[in-house]
Coordinates of C-alpha atoms and ligand atoms in Angstrom, one line a residue:
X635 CA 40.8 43.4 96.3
X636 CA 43.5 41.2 94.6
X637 CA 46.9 40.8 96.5
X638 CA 50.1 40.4 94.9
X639 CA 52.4 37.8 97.1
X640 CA 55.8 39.6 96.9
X641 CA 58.1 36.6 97.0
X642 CA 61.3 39.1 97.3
X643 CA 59.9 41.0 100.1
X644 CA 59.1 38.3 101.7
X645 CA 62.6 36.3 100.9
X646 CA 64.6 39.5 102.1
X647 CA 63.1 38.5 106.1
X648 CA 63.6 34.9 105.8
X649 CA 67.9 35.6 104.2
X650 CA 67.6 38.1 107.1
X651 CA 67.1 35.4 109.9
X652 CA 69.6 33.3 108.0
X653 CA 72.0 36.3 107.9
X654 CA 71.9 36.4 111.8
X655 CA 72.4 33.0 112.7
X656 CA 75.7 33.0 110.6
X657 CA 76.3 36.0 112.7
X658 CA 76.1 34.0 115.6
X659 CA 78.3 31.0 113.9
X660 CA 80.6 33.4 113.0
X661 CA 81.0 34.3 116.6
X662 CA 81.7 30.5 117.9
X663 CA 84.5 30.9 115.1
X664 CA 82.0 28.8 112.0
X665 CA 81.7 30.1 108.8
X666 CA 78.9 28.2 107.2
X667 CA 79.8 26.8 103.7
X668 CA 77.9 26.2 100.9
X669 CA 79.9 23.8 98.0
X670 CA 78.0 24.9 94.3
X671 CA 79.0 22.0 91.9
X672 CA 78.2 23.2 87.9
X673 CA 78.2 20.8 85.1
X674 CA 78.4 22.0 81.7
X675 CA 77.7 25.4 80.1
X676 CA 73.7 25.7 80.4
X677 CA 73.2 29.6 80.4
X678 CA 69.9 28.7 82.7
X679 CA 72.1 26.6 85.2
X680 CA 74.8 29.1 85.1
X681 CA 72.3 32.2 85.8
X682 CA 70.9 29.9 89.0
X683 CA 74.3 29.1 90.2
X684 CA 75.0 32.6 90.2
X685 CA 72.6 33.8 91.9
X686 CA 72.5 31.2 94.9
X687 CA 76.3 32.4 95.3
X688 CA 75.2 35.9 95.2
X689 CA 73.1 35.3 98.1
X690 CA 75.7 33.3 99.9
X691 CA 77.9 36.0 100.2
X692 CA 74.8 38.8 101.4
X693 CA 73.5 36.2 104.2
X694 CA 77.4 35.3 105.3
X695 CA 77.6 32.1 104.0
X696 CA 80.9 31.1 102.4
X697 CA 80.1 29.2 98.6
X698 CA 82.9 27.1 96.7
X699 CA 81.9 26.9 93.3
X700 CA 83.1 23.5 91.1
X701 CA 82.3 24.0 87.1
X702 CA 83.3 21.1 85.7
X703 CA 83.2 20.2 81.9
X704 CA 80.4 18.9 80.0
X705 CA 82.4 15.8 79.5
X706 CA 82.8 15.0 83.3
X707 CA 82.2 11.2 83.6
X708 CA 79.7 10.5 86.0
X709 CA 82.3 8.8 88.8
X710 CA 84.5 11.7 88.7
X711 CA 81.5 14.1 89.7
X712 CA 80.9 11.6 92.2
X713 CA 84.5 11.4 93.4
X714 CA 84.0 15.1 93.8
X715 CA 80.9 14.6 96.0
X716 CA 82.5 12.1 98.0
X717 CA 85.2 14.1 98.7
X718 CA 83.6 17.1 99.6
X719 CA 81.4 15.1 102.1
X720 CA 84.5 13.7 104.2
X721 CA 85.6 17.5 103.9
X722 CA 84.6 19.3 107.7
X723 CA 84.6 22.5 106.1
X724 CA 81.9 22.5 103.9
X725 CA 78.0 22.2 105.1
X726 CA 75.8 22.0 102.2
X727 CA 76.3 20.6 98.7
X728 CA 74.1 21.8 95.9
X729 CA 74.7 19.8 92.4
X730 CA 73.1 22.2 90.3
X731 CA 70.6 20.1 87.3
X732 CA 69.8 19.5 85.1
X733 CA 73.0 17.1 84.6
X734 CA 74.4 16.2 80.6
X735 CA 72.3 13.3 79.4
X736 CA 75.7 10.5 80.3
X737 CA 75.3 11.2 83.8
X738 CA 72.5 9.4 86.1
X739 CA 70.5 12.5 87.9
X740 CA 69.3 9.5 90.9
X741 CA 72.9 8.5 91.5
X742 CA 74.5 11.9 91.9
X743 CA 71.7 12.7 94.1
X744 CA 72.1 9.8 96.3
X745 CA 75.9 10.3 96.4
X746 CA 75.2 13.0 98.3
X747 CA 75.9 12.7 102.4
X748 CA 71.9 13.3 103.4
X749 CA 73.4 15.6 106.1
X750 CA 74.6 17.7 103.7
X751 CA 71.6 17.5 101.2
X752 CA 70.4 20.8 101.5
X753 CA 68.4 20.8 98.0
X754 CA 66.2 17.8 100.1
X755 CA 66.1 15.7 96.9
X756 CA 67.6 12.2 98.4
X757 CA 65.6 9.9 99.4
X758 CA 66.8 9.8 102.8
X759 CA 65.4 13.3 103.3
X760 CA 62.3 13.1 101.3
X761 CA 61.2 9.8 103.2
X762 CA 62.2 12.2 106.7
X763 CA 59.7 14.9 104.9
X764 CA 56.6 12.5 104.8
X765 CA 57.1 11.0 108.2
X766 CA 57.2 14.8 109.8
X767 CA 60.9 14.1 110.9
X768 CA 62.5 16.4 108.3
X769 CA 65.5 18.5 109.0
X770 CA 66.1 20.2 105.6
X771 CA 62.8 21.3 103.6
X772 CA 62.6 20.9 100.0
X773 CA 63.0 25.2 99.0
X774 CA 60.7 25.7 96.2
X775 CA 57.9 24.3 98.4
X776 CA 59.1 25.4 101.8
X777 CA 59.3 28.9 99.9
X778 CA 55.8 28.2 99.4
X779 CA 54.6 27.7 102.6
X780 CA 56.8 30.7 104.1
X781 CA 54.8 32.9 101.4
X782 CA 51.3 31.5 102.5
X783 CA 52.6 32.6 106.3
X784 CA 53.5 36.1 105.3
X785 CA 50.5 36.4 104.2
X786 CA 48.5 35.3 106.9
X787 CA 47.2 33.0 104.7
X788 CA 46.1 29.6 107.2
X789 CA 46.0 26.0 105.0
X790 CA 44.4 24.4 107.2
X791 CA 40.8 22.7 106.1
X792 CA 41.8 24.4 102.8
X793 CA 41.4 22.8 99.4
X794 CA 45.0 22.7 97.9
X795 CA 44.9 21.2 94.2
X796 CA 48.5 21.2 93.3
X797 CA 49.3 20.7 89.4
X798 CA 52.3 18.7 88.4
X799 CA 53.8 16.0 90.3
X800 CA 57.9 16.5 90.2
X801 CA 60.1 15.1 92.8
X802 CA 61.3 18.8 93.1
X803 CA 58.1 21.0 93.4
X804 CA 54.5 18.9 93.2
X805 CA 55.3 15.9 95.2
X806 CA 57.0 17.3 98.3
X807 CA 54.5 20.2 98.1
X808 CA 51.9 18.1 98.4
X809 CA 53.6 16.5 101.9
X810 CA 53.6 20.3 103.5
X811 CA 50.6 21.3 102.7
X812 CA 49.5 17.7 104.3
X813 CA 51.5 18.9 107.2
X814 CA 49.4 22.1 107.3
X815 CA 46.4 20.6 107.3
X816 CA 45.2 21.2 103.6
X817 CA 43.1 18.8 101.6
X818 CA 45.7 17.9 98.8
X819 CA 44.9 17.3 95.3
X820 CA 47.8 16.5 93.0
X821 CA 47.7 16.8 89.2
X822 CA 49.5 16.2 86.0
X823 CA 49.7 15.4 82.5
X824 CA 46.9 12.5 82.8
X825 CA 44.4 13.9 85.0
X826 CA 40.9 14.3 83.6
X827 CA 38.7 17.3 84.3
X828 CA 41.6 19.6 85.4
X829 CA 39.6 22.6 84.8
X830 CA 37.2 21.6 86.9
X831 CA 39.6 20.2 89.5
X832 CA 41.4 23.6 89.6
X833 CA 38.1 25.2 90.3
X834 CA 37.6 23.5 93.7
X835 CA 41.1 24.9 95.0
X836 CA 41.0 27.5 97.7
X837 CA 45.2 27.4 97.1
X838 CA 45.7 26.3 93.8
X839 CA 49.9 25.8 92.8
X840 CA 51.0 25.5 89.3
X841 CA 54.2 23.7 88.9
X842 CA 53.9 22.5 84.8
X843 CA 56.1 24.9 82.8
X844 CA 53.8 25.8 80.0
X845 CA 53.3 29.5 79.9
X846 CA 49.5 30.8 80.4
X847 CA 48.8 26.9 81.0
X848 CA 45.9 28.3 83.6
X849 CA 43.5 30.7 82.9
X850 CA 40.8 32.5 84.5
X851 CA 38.4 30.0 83.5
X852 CA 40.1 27.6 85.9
X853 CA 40.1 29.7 89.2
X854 CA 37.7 30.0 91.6
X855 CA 36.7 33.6 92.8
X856 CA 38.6 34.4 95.8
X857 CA 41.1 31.9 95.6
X858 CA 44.6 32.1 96.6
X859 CA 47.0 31.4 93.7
X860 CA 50.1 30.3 93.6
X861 CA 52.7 30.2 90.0
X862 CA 55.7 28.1 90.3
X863 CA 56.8 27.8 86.4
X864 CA 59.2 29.8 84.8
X865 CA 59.1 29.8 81.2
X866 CA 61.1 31.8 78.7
X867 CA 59.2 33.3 76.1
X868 CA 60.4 33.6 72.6
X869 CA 60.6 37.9 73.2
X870 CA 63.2 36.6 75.8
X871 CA 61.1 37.5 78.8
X872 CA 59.9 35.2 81.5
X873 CA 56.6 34.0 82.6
X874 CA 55.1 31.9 85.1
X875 CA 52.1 29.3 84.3
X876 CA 49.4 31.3 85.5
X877 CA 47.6 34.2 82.6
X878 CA 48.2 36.7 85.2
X879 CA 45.8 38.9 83.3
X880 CA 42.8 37.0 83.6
X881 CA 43.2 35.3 87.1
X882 CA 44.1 38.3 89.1
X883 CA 40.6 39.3 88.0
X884 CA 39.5 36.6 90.0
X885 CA 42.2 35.8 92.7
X886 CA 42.0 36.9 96.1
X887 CA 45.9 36.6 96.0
X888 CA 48.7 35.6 93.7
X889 CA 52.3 35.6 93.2
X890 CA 54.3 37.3 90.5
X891 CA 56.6 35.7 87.9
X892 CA 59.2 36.9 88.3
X893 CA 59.4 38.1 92.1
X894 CA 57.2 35.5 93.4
X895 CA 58.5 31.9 94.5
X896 CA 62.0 31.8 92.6
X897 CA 63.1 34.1 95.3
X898 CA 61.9 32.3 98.4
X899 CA 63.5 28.9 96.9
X900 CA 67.1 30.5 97.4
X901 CA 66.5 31.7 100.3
X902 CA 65.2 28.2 102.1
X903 CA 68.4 27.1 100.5
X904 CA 70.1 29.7 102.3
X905 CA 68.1 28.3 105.7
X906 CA 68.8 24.9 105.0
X907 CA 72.4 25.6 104.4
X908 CA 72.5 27.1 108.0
X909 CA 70.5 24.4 109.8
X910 CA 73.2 22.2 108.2
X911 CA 76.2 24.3 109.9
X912 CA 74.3 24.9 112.9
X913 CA 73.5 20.6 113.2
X914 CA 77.2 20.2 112.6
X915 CA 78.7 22.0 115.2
X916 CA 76.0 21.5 117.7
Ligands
LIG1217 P1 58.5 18.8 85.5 O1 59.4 17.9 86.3 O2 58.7 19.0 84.1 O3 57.0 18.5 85.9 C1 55.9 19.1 85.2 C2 54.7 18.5 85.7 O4 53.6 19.1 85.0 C3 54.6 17.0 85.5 O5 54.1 16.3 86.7 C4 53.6 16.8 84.4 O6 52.7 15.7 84.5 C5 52.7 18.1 84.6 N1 52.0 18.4 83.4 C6 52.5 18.6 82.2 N2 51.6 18.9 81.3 C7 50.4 18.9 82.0 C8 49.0 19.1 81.6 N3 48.7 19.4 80.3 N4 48.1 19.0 82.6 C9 48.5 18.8 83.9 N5 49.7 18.5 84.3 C10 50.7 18.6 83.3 O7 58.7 20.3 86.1 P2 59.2 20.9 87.5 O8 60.6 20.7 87.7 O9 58.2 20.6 88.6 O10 59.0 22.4 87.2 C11 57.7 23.0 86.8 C12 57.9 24.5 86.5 O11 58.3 25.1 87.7 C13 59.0 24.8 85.4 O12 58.6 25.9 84.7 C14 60.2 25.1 86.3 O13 61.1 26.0 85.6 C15 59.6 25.8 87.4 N6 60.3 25.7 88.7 C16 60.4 26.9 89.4 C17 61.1 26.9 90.6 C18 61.2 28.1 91.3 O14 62.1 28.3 92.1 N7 60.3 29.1 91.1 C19 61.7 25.7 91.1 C20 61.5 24.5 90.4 C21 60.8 24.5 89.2 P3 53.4 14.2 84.3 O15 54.0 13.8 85.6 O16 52.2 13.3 84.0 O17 54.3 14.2 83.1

């Protein structure tokens, strides 16, 4: 019988651990902080933003929030980062993207103190991810991997065809499920014989953005599967990449859109946010 992977579920027991260890911060007289920088007036950036503060405030963690104009040159953004990584109060720093077109993503991203990187986009930390030396996981994937656990669900000698190959989602997905033990395929926009690619995954991720992009055709019975995309339909709902309609049919699990891995990805910020305090004040 087909599972659903109940990303919020399973994101209320991870923000539940995080909620603790600020407990016990809070005791030594920390309060973990979380600095939320905003660029511009993107209703989908704006909608993120406030949710990662809403969660700041149920796990404990204090969250500064810096909406700046659309305008913003590109050194004043990083004169704010540079402040806010001399400043001793705050722990993580979150630049939410995408940026305005004028401003280099790379640059703001490497701006950022790697010690206070708790998105795990600079290079610093990715290179730490691939060597096994990591202290902050990248969320959307960590999320993953906390979802497969919940689940009982072992990687391990698995086949793990992961489609898309973004810094954010495919790539450093691709280094955990390594970790694990999973035989990693990687996808994208050039690969030849997807379909039949996709059929030989025992976990098969889908990080493209195309709505309904994979279909029953292109999962193998049993299989575990996993939708990352989150695409906004003209009616004004979301959906994820998978046709949930024809794969559950085949699936032995999969996750929701939404309630599936957009969850989990603000809650490993939330854990990463808390490593960072914790590291800090060790
Ligand atoms: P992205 O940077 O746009 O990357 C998309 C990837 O899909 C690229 O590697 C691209 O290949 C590949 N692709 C495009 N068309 C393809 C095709 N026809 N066949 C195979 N591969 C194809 O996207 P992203 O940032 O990783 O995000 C992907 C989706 O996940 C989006 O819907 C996004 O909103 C969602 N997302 C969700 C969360 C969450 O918390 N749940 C977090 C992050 C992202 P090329 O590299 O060859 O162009």
């Amino acid at each position: 019988m087909m599972k659903i992977i109940d990303g919020k579920e399973t994101s209320l027991l991870v923000c539940e651990q995080v909620r603790l260890r600020a407990g016990a911060l809070a005791k030594k007289g920390v309060e973990p902080c979380l600095a939320v920088i905003i660029v511009g007036d993107d209703p989908a950036s704006r909608v993120y933003v406030n949710n990662k503060k809403k969660k700041c405030a149920l796990v404990g963690i204090r969250s500064l929030e810096y909406a700046l104009e659309e305008k913003t040159s590109q050194s004043e953004l990083i004169g704010l980062i540079e402040r806010l990584n001399k400043d001793e109060s705050v722990d993580g720093i979150l630049c939410q993207l995408p940026l305005p077109g004028h401003i280099d993503e790379k640059a703001v991203i490497e701006a950022i103190d790697p010690q206070k990187d708790v998105d795990c986009f600079c290079n610093v930390n990715i290179g730490k991810l691939w060597t096994g030396d990591a202290v902050f996981l990248p969320c959307t994937p960590a999320g993953i991997m906390k979802l497969l656990e919940n689940y009982h669900i072992d990687a391990s000698g698995k086949s793990c065809v992961i489609v898309g190959r973004s810094n954010i989602v495919g790539k450093p997905l691709a280094a955990l499920m390594l970790k694990a033990n999973a035989t990693v395929t990687v996808c994208h926009s050039k690969t030849k014989n997807l379909a039949e690619i996709c059929r030989s995954a025992d976990i098969l991720v889908s990080a493209v953005g195309k709505p309904r992009f994979i279909t029953g055709d292109m999962v193998k019975e049993n299989s575990v599967v996993i939708d990352v995309g989150i695409n906004r339909l003209e009616n004004g709902k979301l959906c994820g990449d998978v046709d949930f309609d024809s794969v559950s049919n085949k699936a032995s699990y999969i996750t929701p859109v939404p309630g599936g891995c957009g969850p989990m990805t603000i809650a490993v910020l939330m854990e990463n946010t808390i490593k960072a305090c914790e590291e800090r004040h060790k």
